JSON list of C-alpha atoms in Angstrom, two decimals:
[
{"chain": "A", "resi": 20, "resn": "UNK", "atom": "CA", "xyz": [131.88, 47.20, 23.09]},
{"chain": "A", "resi": 21, "resn": "UNK", "atom": "CA", "xyz": [133.68, 48.58, 26.11]},
{"chain": "A", "resi": 22, "resn": "UNK", "atom": "CA", "xyz": [136.06, 46.30, 27.98]},
{"chain": "A", "resi": 23, "resn": "UNK", "atom": "CA", "xyz": [136.83, 46.86, 31.67]},
{"chain": "A", "resi": 24, "resn": "UNK", "atom": "CA", "xyz": [139.20, 44.71, 33.71]},
{"chain": "A", "resi": 25, "resn": "UNK", "atom": "CA", "xyz": [140.90, 45.12, 37.06]},
{"chain": "A", "resi": 26, "resn": "UNK", "atom": "CA", "xyz": [143.33, 43.43, 39.42]},
{"chain": "A", "resi": 27, "resn": "UNK", "atom": "CA", "xyz": [144.09, 43.79, 43.13]},
{"chain": "A", "resi": 28, "resn": "UNK", "atom": "CA", "xyz": [147.17, 42.81, 45.09]},
{"chain": "A", "resi": 29, "resn": "UNK", "atom": "CA", "xyz": [147.05, 39.51, 46.91]},
{"chain": "A", "resi": 30, "resn": "UNK", "atom": "CA", "xyz": [147.09, 39.07, 50.69]},
{"chain": "A", "resi": 31, "resn": "UNK", "atom": "CA", "xyz": [150.15, 40.16, 52.63]},
{"chain": "A", "resi": 32, "resn": "UNK", "atom": "CA", "xyz": [151.67, 37.99, 55.34]},
{"chain": "A", "resi": 33, "resn": "UNK", "atom": "CA", "xyz": [151.83, 38.75, 59.07]},
{"chain": "A", "resi": 34, "resn": "UNK", "atom": "CA", "xyz": [153.25, 42.17, 59.91]},
{"chain": "A", "resi": 35, "resn": "UNK", "atom": "CA", "xyz": [156.89, 41.48, 60.76]},
{"chain": "A", "resi": 36, "resn": "UNK", "atom": "CA", "xyz": [159.22, 43.77, 58.83]},
{"chain": "A", "resi": 37, "resn": "UNK", "atom": "CA", "xyz": [158.72, 44.93, 55.25]},
{"chain": "A", "resi": 38, "resn": "UNK", "atom": "CA", "xyz": [155.53, 43.39, 53.85]},
{"chain": "A", "resi": 39, "resn": "UNK", "atom": "CA", "xyz": [156.32, 40.70, 51.24]},
{"chain": "A", "resi": 40, "resn": "UNK", "atom": "CA", "xyz": [153.46, 40.97, 48.76]},
{"chain": "A", "resi": 41, "resn": "UNK", "atom": "CA", "xyz": [152.34, 37.98, 46.80]},
{"chain": "A", "resi": 42, "resn": "UNK", "atom": "CA", "xyz": [151.09, 38.10, 43.26]},
{"chain": "A", "resi": 43, "resn": "UNK", "atom": "CA", "xyz": [147.42, 38.79, 42.74]},
{"chain": "A", "resi": 44, "resn": "UNK", "atom": "CA", "xyz": [145.23, 35.84, 41.78]},
{"chain": "A", "resi": 45, "resn": "UNK", "atom": "CA", "xyz": [144.41, 36.16, 38.14]},
{"chain": "A", "resi": 46, "resn": "UNK", "atom": "CA", "xyz": [146.61, 39.23, 37.73]},
{"chain": "A", "resi": 47, "resn": "UNK", "atom": "CA", "xyz": [149.55, 37.79, 35.81]},
{"chain": "A", "resi": 48, "resn": "UNK", "atom": "CA", "xyz": [151.30, 40.12, 33.41]},
{"chain": "A", "resi": 49, "resn": "UNK", "atom": "CA", "xyz": [149.26, 39.62, 30.32]},
{"chain": "A", "resi": 50, "resn": "UNK", "atom": "CA", "xyz": [147.65, 42.05, 27.95]},
{"chain": "A", "resi": 51, "resn": "UNK", "atom": "CA", "xyz": [143.94, 42.78, 28.47]},
{"chain": "A", "resi": 52, "resn": "UNK", "atom": "CA", "xyz": [141.56, 41.63, 25.75]},
{"chain": "A", "resi": 53, "resn": "UNK", "atom": "CA", "xyz": [141.84, 43.61, 22.58]},
{"chain": "A", "resi": 54, "resn": "UNK", "atom": "CA", "xyz": [139.05, 46.11, 22.16]},
{"chain": "A", "resi": 55, "resn": "UNK", "atom": "CA", "xyz": [138.09, 47.63, 18.82]},
{"chain": "A", "resi": 56, "resn": "UNK", "atom": "CA", "xyz": [137.95, 51.34, 19.40]},
{"chain": "A", "resi": 57, "resn": "UNK", "atom": "CA", "xyz": [138.38, 54.56, 17.49]},
{"chain": "A", "resi": 58, "resn": "UNK", "atom": "CA", "xyz": [141.74, 56.22, 17.61]},
{"chain": "A", "resi": 59, "resn": "UNK", "atom": "CA", "xyz": [142.30, 57.28, 21.26]},
{"chain": "A", "resi": 60, "resn": "UNK", "atom": "CA", "xyz": [142.84, 60.90, 22.23]},
{"chain": "A", "resi": 61, "resn": "UNK", "atom": "CA", "xyz": [146.31, 62.21, 22.90]},
{"chain": "A", "resi": 62, "resn": "UNK", "atom": "CA", "xyz": [148.01, 60.19, 25.69]},
{"chain": "A", "resi": 63, "resn": "UNK", "atom": "CA", "xyz": [147.55, 61.61, 29.15]},
{"chain": "A", "resi": 64, "resn": "UNK", "atom": "CA", "xyz": [150.81, 60.20, 30.50]},
{"chain": "A", "resi": 65, "resn": "UNK", "atom": "CA", "xyz": [154.18, 61.84, 30.07]},
{"chain": "A", "resi": 66, "resn": "UNK", "atom": "CA", "xyz": [156.59, 60.18, 27.67]},
{"chain": "A", "resi": 67, "resn": "UNK", "atom": "CA", "xyz": [159.16, 60.43, 30.44]},
{"chain": "A", "resi": 68, "resn": "UNK", "atom": "CA", "xyz": [158.49, 57.40, 32.65]},
{"chain": "A", "resi": 69, "resn": "UNK", "atom": "CA", "xyz": [160.06, 59.19, 35.62]},
{"chain": "A", "resi": 70, "resn": "UNK", "atom": "CA", "xyz": [157.64, 62.11, 35.50]},
{"chain": "A", "resi": 71, "resn": "UNK", "atom": "CA", "xyz": [154.16, 61.95, 37.08]},
{"chain": "A", "resi": 72, "resn": "UNK", "atom": "CA", "xyz": [151.11, 62.97, 35.15]},
{"chain": "A", "resi": 73, "resn": "UNK", "atom": "CA", "xyz": [150.84, 66.72, 35.95]},
{"chain": "A", "resi": 74, "resn": "UNK", "atom": "CA", "xyz": [147.08, 66.46, 36.37]},
{"chain": "A", "resi": 75, "resn": "UNK", "atom": "CA", "xyz": [147.38, 63.63, 38.88]},
{"chain": "A", "resi": 76, "resn": "UNK", "atom": "CA", "xyz": [150.41, 65.00, 40.72]},
{"chain": "A", "resi": 77, "resn": "UNK", "atom": "CA", "xyz": [148.76, 68.14, 42.12]},
{"chain": "A", "resi": 78, "resn": "UNK", "atom": "CA", "xyz": [145.16, 67.72, 43.30]},
{"chain": "A", "resi": 79, "resn": "UNK", "atom": "CA", "xyz": [143.07, 70.83, 43.68]},
{"chain": "A", "resi": 80, "resn": "UNK", "atom": "CA", "xyz": [145.66, 73.12, 42.10]},
{"chain": "A", "resi": 81, "resn": "UNK", "atom": "CA", "xyz": [143.36, 75.79, 40.74]},
{"chain": "A", "resi": 82, "resn": "UNK", "atom": "CA", "xyz": [145.52, 78.85, 41.43]},
{"chain": "A", "resi": 83, "resn": "UNK", "atom": "CA", "xyz": [144.58, 82.01, 43.30]},
{"chain": "A", "resi": 84, "resn": "UNK", "atom": "CA", "xyz": [141.26, 83.63, 42.54]},
{"chain": "A", "resi": 85, "resn": "UNK", "atom": "CA", "xyz": [139.74, 86.96, 43.49]},
{"chain": "A", "resi": 86, "resn": "UNK", "atom": "CA", "xyz": [136.34, 86.08, 42.08]},
{"chain": "A", "resi": 87, "resn": "UNK", "atom": "CA", "xyz": [133.59, 87.05, 44.55]},
{"chain": "A", "resi": 88, "resn": "UNK", "atom": "CA", "xyz": [131.23, 84.30, 45.76]},
{"chain": "A", "resi": 89, "resn": "UNK", "atom": "CA", "xyz": [128.55, 85.22, 43.20]},
{"chain": "A", "resi": 90, "resn": "UNK", "atom": "CA", "xyz": [130.97, 85.19, 40.27]},
{"chain": "A", "resi": 91, "resn": "UNK", "atom": "CA", "xyz": [131.60, 82.37, 37.79]},
{"chain": "A", "resi": 92, "resn": "UNK", "atom": "CA", "xyz": [131.52, 78.79, 39.05]},
{"chain": "A", "resi": 93, "resn": "UNK", "atom": "CA", "xyz": [134.78, 77.27, 40.26]},
{"chain": "A", "resi": 94, "resn": "UNK", "atom": "CA", "xyz": [136.81, 75.12, 37.92]},
{"chain": "A", "resi": 95, "resn": "UNK", "atom": "CA", "xyz": [136.17, 71.36, 38.20]},
{"chain": "A", "resi": 96, "resn": "UNK", "atom": "CA", "xyz": [138.30, 69.48, 40.69]},
{"chain": "A", "resi": 97, "resn": "UNK", "atom": "CA", "xyz": [141.44, 67.89, 39.30]},
{"chain": "A", "resi": 98, "resn": "UNK", "atom": "CA", "xyz": [141.41, 64.18, 38.53]},
{"chain": "A", "resi": 99, "resn": "UNK", "atom": "CA", "xyz": [143.65, 63.59, 41.55]},
{"chain": "A", "resi": 100, "resn": "UNK", "atom": "CA", "xyz": [141.16, 65.33, 43.83]},
{"chain": "A", "resi": 101, "resn": "UNK", "atom": "CA", "xyz": [138.32, 63.32, 42.30]},
{"chain": "A", "resi": 102, "resn": "UNK", "atom": "CA", "xyz": [140.20, 60.10, 43.07]},
{"chain": "A", "resi": 103, "resn": "UNK", "atom": "CA", "xyz": [140.81, 61.14, 46.67]},
{"chain": "A", "resi": 104, "resn": "UNK", "atom": "CA", "xyz": [137.19, 62.26, 47.13]},
{"chain": "A", "resi": 105, "resn": "UNK", "atom": "CA", "xyz": [135.84, 59.02, 45.67]},
{"chain": "A", "resi": 106, "resn": "UNK", "atom": "CA", "xyz": [137.99, 56.91, 47.98]},
{"chain": "A", "resi": 107, "resn": "UNK", "atom": "CA", "xyz": [136.99, 58.98, 51.00]},
{"chain": "A", "resi": 108, "resn": "UNK", "atom": "CA", "xyz": [133.26, 58.83, 50.28]},
{"chain": "A", "resi": 109, "resn": "UNK", "atom": "CA", "xyz": [133.41, 55.05, 50.40]},
{"chain": "A", "resi": 110, "resn": "UNK", "atom": "CA", "xyz": [135.82, 54.92, 53.33]},
{"chain": "A", "resi": 111, "resn": "UNK", "atom": "CA", "xyz": [133.46, 57.07, 55.41]},
{"chain": "A", "resi": 112, "resn": "UNK", "atom": "CA", "xyz": [130.79, 54.37, 55.10]},
{"chain": "A", "resi": 113, "resn": "UNK", "atom": "CA", "xyz": [133.14, 51.95, 56.87]},
{"chain": "A", "resi": 114, "resn": "UNK", "atom": "CA", "xyz": [134.53, 54.30, 59.55]},
{"chain": "A", "resi": 115, "resn": "UNK", "atom": "CA", "xyz": [137.92, 54.63, 57.86]},
{"chain": "A", "resi": 116, "resn": "UNK", "atom": "CA", "xyz": [139.75, 57.95, 58.09]},
{"chain": "A", "resi": 117, "resn": "UNK", "atom": "CA", "xyz": [140.10, 60.02, 54.91]},
{"chain": "A", "resi": 118, "resn": "UNK", "atom": "CA", "xyz": [143.11, 59.37, 52.72]},
{"chain": "A", "resi": 119, "resn": "UNK", "atom": "CA", "xyz": [145.47, 62.16, 51.74]},
{"chain": "A", "resi": 120, "resn": "UNK", "atom": "CA", "xyz": [147.04, 62.48, 48.29]},
{"chain": "A", "resi": 121, "resn": "UNK", "atom": "CA", "xyz": [150.73, 61.63, 48.07]},
{"chain": "A", "resi": 122, "resn": "UNK", "atom": "CA", "xyz": [152.71, 63.08, 45.13]},
{"chain": "A", "resi": 123, "resn": "UNK", "atom": "CA", "xyz": [155.39, 60.47, 45.85]},
{"chain": "A", "resi": 124, "resn": "UNK", "atom": "CA", "xyz": [152.90, 57.62, 45.50]},
{"chain": "A", "resi": 125, "resn": "UNK", "atom": "CA", "xyz": [151.46, 59.31, 42.41]},
{"chain": "A", "resi": 126, "resn": "UNK", "atom": "CA", "xyz": [154.92, 59.27, 40.84]},
{"chain": "A", "resi": 127, "resn": "UNK", "atom": "CA", "xyz": [155.34, 55.57, 41.63]},
{"chain": "A", "resi": 128, "resn": "UNK", "atom": "CA", "xyz": [151.90, 54.84, 40.18]},
{"chain": "A", "resi": 129, "resn": "UNK", "atom": "CA", "xyz": [152.59, 56.88, 37.04]},
{"chain": "A", "resi": 130, "resn": "UNK", "atom": "CA", "xyz": [155.91, 55.12, 36.48]},
{"chain": "A", "resi": 131, "resn": "UNK", "atom": "CA", "xyz": [154.18, 51.74, 36.64]},
{"chain": "A", "resi": 132, "resn": "UNK", "atom": "CA", "xyz": [151.33, 52.89, 34.40]},
{"chain": "A", "resi": 133, "resn": "UNK", "atom": "CA", "xyz": [153.94, 54.06, 31.89]},
{"chain": "A", "resi": 134, "resn": "UNK", "atom": "CA", "xyz": [155.84, 50.77, 32.20]},
{"chain": "A", "resi": 135, "resn": "UNK", "atom": "CA", "xyz": [152.69, 48.77, 31.42]},
{"chain": "A", "resi": 136, "resn": "UNK", "atom": "CA", "xyz": [152.09, 51.01, 28.42]},
{"chain": "A", "resi": 137, "resn": "UNK", "atom": "CA", "xyz": [155.66, 50.59, 27.22]},
{"chain": "A", "resi": 138, "resn": "UNK", "atom": "CA", "xyz": [155.37, 46.81, 27.53]},
{"chain": "A", "resi": 139, "resn": "UNK", "atom": "CA", "xyz": [152.61, 46.90, 24.95]},
{"chain": "A", "resi": 140, "resn": "UNK", "atom": "CA", "xyz": [149.62, 47.12, 27.29]},
{"chain": "A", "resi": 141, "resn": "UNK", "atom": "CA", "xyz": [150.76, 44.43, 29.70]},
{"chain": "A", "resi": 142, "resn": "UNK", "atom": "CA", "xyz": [148.55, 44.14, 32.78]},
{"chain": "A", "resi": 143, "resn": "UNK", "atom": "CA", "xyz": [150.14, 43.05, 36.03]},
{"chain": "A", "resi": 144, "resn": "UNK", "atom": "CA", "xyz": [151.37, 44.20, 39.42]},
{"chain": "A", "resi": 145, "resn": "UNK", "atom": "CA", "xyz": [154.63, 45.96, 40.17]},
{"chain": "A", "resi": 146, "resn": "UNK", "atom": "CA", "xyz": [155.38, 44.11, 43.41]},
{"chain": "A", "resi": 147, "resn": "UNK", "atom": "CA", "xyz": [156.88, 45.83, 46.43]},
{"chain": "A", "resi": 148, "resn": "UNK", "atom": "CA", "xyz": [155.75, 47.11, 49.79]},
{"chain": "A", "resi": 149, "resn": "UNK", "atom": "CA", "xyz": [152.79, 49.25, 48.68]},
{"chain": "A", "resi": 150, "resn": "UNK", "atom": "CA", "xyz": [149.18, 48.30, 48.24]},
{"chain": "A", "resi": 151, "resn": "UNK", "atom": "CA", "xyz": [148.14, 48.49, 44.60]},
{"chain": "A", "resi": 152, "resn": "UNK", "atom": "CA", "xyz": [144.89, 48.45, 42.63]},
{"chain": "A", "resi": 153, "resn": "UNK", "atom": "CA", "xyz": [144.79, 48.26, 38.84]},
{"chain": "A", "resi": 154, "resn": "UNK", "atom": "CA", "xyz": [142.06, 48.82, 36.30]},
{"chain": "A", "resi": 155, "resn": "UNK", "atom": "CA", "xyz": [141.87, 49.10, 32.54]},
{"chain": "A", "resi": 156, "resn": "UNK", "atom": "CA", "xyz": [139.10, 49.85, 30.08]},
{"chain": "A", "resi": 157, "resn": "UNK", "atom": "CA", "xyz": [138.40, 51.03, 26.59]},
{"chain": "A", "resi": 158, "resn": "UNK", "atom": "CA", "xyz": [139.54, 54.65, 26.41]},
{"chain": "A", "resi": 159, "resn": "UNK", "atom": "CA", "xyz": [136.89, 57.01, 27.71]},
{"chain": "A", "resi": 160, "resn": "UNK", "atom": "CA", "xyz": [134.78, 54.39, 29.50]},
{"chain": "A", "resi": 161, "resn": "UNK", "atom": "CA", "xyz": [136.19, 55.04, 32.99]},
{"chain": "A", "resi": 162, "resn": "UNK", "atom": "CA", "xyz": [136.68, 58.28, 34.89]},
{"chain": "A", "resi": 163, "resn": "UNK", "atom": "CA", "xyz": [138.13, 58.72, 38.38]},
{"chain": "A", "resi": 164, "resn": "UNK", "atom": "CA", "xyz": [134.84, 58.13, 40.16]},
{"chain": "A", "resi": 165, "resn": "UNK", "atom": "CA", "xyz": [133.94, 55.10, 38.02]},
{"chain": "A", "resi": 166, "resn": "UNK", "atom": "CA", "xyz": [137.29, 53.43, 38.68]},
{"chain": "A", "resi": 167, "resn": "UNK", "atom": "CA", "xyz": [137.01, 53.70, 42.47]},
{"chain": "A", "resi": 168, "resn": "UNK", "atom": "CA", "xyz": [133.32, 52.78, 42.38]},
{"chain": "A", "resi": 169, "resn": "UNK", "atom": "CA", "xyz": [134.12, 49.64, 40.38]},
{"chain": "A", "resi": 170, "resn": "UNK", "atom": "CA", "xyz": [136.67, 48.60, 43.01]},
{"chain": "A", "resi": 171, "resn": "UNK", "atom": "CA", "xyz": [134.29, 49.42, 45.87]},
{"chain": "A", "resi": 172, "resn": "UNK", "atom": "CA", "xyz": [131.35, 47.53, 44.36]},
{"chain": "A", "resi": 173, "resn": "UNK", "atom": "CA", "xyz": [133.10, 44.29, 45.26]},
{"chain": "A", "resi": 174, "resn": "UNK", "atom": "CA", "xyz": [131.64, 44.92, 48.73]},
{"chain": "A", "resi": 175, "resn": "UNK", "atom": "CA", "xyz": [128.64, 42.89, 47.54]},
{"chain": "A", "resi": 176, "resn": "UNK", "atom": "CA", "xyz": [130.81, 39.76, 47.68]},
{"chain": "A", "resi": 177, "resn": "UNK", "atom": "CA", "xyz": [132.51, 40.45, 51.03]},
{"chain": "A", "resi": 178, "resn": "UNK", "atom": "CA", "xyz": [131.38, 38.51, 54.08]},
{"chain": "A", "resi": 179, "resn": "UNK", "atom": "CA", "xyz": [131.39, 40.61, 57.25]},
{"chain": "A", "resi": 180, "resn": "UNK", "atom": "CA", "xyz": [132.70, 40.45, 59.90]},
{"chain": "A", "resi": 181, "resn": "UNK", "atom": "CA", "xyz": [135.06, 37.55, 59.27]},
{"chain": "A", "resi": 182, "resn": "UNK", "atom": "CA", "xyz": [135.99, 38.03, 55.64]},
{"chain": "A", "resi": 183, "resn": "UNK", "atom": "CA", "xyz": [139.54, 37.85, 54.34]},
{"chain": "A", "resi": 184, "resn": "UNK", "atom": "CA", "xyz": [141.27, 38.18, 51.01]},
{"chain": "A", "resi": 185, "resn": "UNK", "atom": "CA", "xyz": [139.73, 36.89, 47.81]},
{"chain": "A", "resi": 186, "resn": "UNK", "atom": "CA", "xyz": [140.22, 37.78, 44.17]},
{"chain": "A", "resi": 187, "resn": "UNK", "atom": "CA", "xyz": [136.60, 39.00, 44.15]},
{"chain": "A", "resi": 188, "resn": "UNK", "atom": "CA", "xyz": [137.02, 41.52, 46.96]},
{"chain": "A", "resi": 189, "resn": "UNK", "atom": "CA", "xyz": [140.70, 42.55, 47.11]},
{"chain": "A", "resi": 190, "resn": "UNK", "atom": "CA", "xyz": [140.11, 45.96, 45.52]},
{"chain": "A", "resi": 191, "resn": "UNK", "atom": "CA", "xyz": [137.29, 46.78, 47.93]},
{"chain": "A", "resi": 192, "resn": "UNK", "atom": "CA", "xyz": [139.26, 45.81, 51.03]},
{"chain": "A", "resi": 193, "resn": "UNK", "atom": "CA", "xyz": [142.20, 47.98, 49.96]},
{"chain": "A", "resi": 194, "resn": "UNK", "atom": "CA", "xyz": [139.95, 50.97, 49.25]},
{"chain": "A", "resi": 195, "resn": "UNK", "atom": "CA", "xyz": [138.40, 50.92, 52.75]},
{"chain": "A", "resi": 196, "resn": "UNK", "atom": "CA", "xyz": [141.35, 49.50, 54.73]},
{"chain": "A", "resi": 197, "resn": "UNK", "atom": "CA", "xyz": [141.41, 51.55, 57.93]},
{"chain": "A", "resi": 198, "resn": "UNK", "atom": "CA", "xyz": [145.17, 51.38, 58.37]},
{"chain": "A", "resi": 199, "resn": "UNK", "atom": "CA", "xyz": [145.88, 53.00, 55.00]},
{"chain": "A", "resi": 200, "resn": "UNK", "atom": "CA", "xyz": [146.58, 56.74, 55.14]},
{"chain": "A", "resi": 201, "resn": "UNK", "atom": "CA", "xyz": [147.82, 57.88, 51.71]},
{"chain": "A", "resi": 202, "resn": "UNK", "atom": "CA", "xyz": [147.03, 57.25, 48.06]},
{"chain": "A", "resi": 203, "resn": "UNK", "atom": "CA", "xyz": [148.56, 58.28, 44.74]},
{"chain": "A", "resi": 204, "resn": "UNK", "atom": "CA", "xyz": [147.46, 57.27, 41.25]},
{"chain": "A", "resi": 205, "resn": "UNK", "atom": "CA", "xyz": [148.62, 57.37, 37.64]},
{"chain": "A", "resi": 206, "resn": "UNK", "atom": "CA", "xyz": [147.11, 56.73, 34.23]},
{"chain": "A", "resi": 207, "resn": "UNK", "atom": "CA", "xyz": [148.39, 55.88, 30.76]},
{"chain": "A", "resi": 208, "resn": "UNK", "atom": "CA", "xyz": [146.95, 54.91, 27.38]},
{"chain": "A", "resi": 209, "resn": "UNK", "atom": "CA", "xyz": [147.83, 52.02, 25.11]},
{"chain": "A", "resi": 210, "resn": "UNK", "atom": "CA", "xyz": [146.12, 50.41, 22.12]},
{"chain": "A", "resi": 211, "resn": "UNK", "atom": "CA", "xyz": [142.85, 52.19, 22.76]},
{"chain": "A", "resi": 212, "resn": "UNK", "atom": "CA", "xyz": [142.87, 51.33, 26.48]},
{"chain": "A", "resi": 213, "resn": "UNK", "atom": "CA", "xyz": [143.18, 53.47, 29.60]},
{"chain": "A", "resi": 214, "resn": "UNK", "atom": "CA", "xyz": [145.34, 51.88, 32.30]},
{"chain": "A", "resi": 215, "resn": "UNK", "atom": "CA", "xyz": [144.80, 53.09, 35.88]},
{"chain": "A", "resi": 216, "resn": "UNK", "atom": "CA", "xyz": [147.15, 52.42, 38.80]},
{"chain": "A", "resi": 217, "resn": "UNK", "atom": "CA", "xyz": [146.64, 53.45, 42.43]},
{"chain": "A", "resi": 218, "resn": "UNK", "atom": "CA", "xyz": [149.26, 52.93, 45.16]},
{"chain": "A", "resi": 219, "resn": "UNK", "atom": "CA", "xyz": [148.43, 52.83, 48.88]},
{"chain": "A", "resi": 220, "resn": "UNK", "atom": "CA", "xyz": [150.53, 53.38, 51.99]},
{"chain": "A", "resi": 221, "resn": "UNK", "atom": "CA", "xyz": [150.54, 51.70, 54.40]},
{"chain": "A", "resi": 222, "resn": "UNK", "atom": "CA", "xyz": [149.42, 48.72, 52.35]},
{"chain": "A", "resi": 223, "resn": "UNK", "atom": "CA", "xyz": [146.17, 46.95, 53.15]},
{"chain": "A", "resi": 224, "resn": "UNK", "atom": "CA", "xyz": [145.12, 43.31, 52.77]},
{"chain": "A", "resi": 225, "resn": "UNK", "atom": "CA", "xyz": [147.21, 41.96, 55.64]},
{"chain": "A", "resi": 226, "resn": "UNK", "atom": "CA", "xyz": [146.38, 38.42, 56.66]},
{"chain": "A", "resi": 227, "resn": "UNK", "atom": "CA", "xyz": [144.79, 38.26, 60.11]},
{"chain": "A", "resi": 228, "resn": "UNK", "atom": "CA", "xyz": [143.87, 41.96, 60.16]},
{"chain": "A", "resi": 229, "resn": "UNK", "atom": "CA", "xyz": [140.66, 42.12, 58.15]},
{"chain": "A", "resi": 230, "resn": "UNK", "atom": "CA", "xyz": [138.26, 42.15, 61.09]},
{"chain": "A", "resi": 231, "resn": "UNK", "atom": "CA", "xyz": [139.67, 45.40, 62.53]},
{"chain": "A", "resi": 232, "resn": "UNK", "atom": "CA", "xyz": [140.42, 47.07, 59.22]},
{"chain": "A", "resi": 233, "resn": "UNK", "atom": "CA", "xyz": [137.36, 46.27, 57.10]},
{"chain": "A", "resi": 234, "resn": "UNK", "atom": "CA", "xyz": [134.24, 47.23, 59.03]},
{"chain": "A", "resi": 235, "resn": "UNK", "atom": "CA", "xyz": [130.66, 46.87, 57.78]},
{"chain": "A", "resi": 236, "resn": "UNK", "atom": "CA", "xyz": [128.58, 49.93, 57.06]},
{"chain": "A", "resi": 237, "resn": "UNK", "atom": "CA", "xyz": [127.37, 51.20, 60.41]},
{"chain": "A", "resi": 238, "resn": "UNK", "atom": "CA", "xyz": [130.81, 50.22, 61.74]},
{"chain": "A", "resi": 239, "resn": "UNK", "atom": "CA", "xyz": [129.59, 47.63, 64.23]}
]
């Protein structure tokens, strides 16, 4: 049976200097439930914790092509591009500008994904000034679109227009937060699990700023 779990950063205090992030409710550093699974495929993350996953670090890098329009179909988008596209599809529903991919954030995310792997599949937040969403699932059960969709689907529990942070909606509010401009993600494997980490800048989930940053569909 597939196991999928996720954790979002907690609310951030009033904007006055570097944002002190609190721990996420229910997101203590503990290993996700063990999941019986066949031997996972070769790890996607680099063994070097300082190096970003090459697939995630360069979205849309397909190389030059002289194929005419009626030639073979284009290669599939990179996983990084899929993550950006998934975020932006959902952000558009809430009048939030598209995010751009940040290799720097991707490196930070990959380092934390590797650290969680190296801690034996621990599952918790890195802390710091960035927004952060986490997810984990039995290897092969989540792809880029499914991860972002799982975070976004928390919209069903959000109360517009006066909602704020809750453990049930923190991923959703970070995904569509209008003040966020950049995203970068990383992924690692451990004990038959895929661990996904996305970092956001500027961070979302600021106390007192939900009404202007998390709009309902229709944006009214």
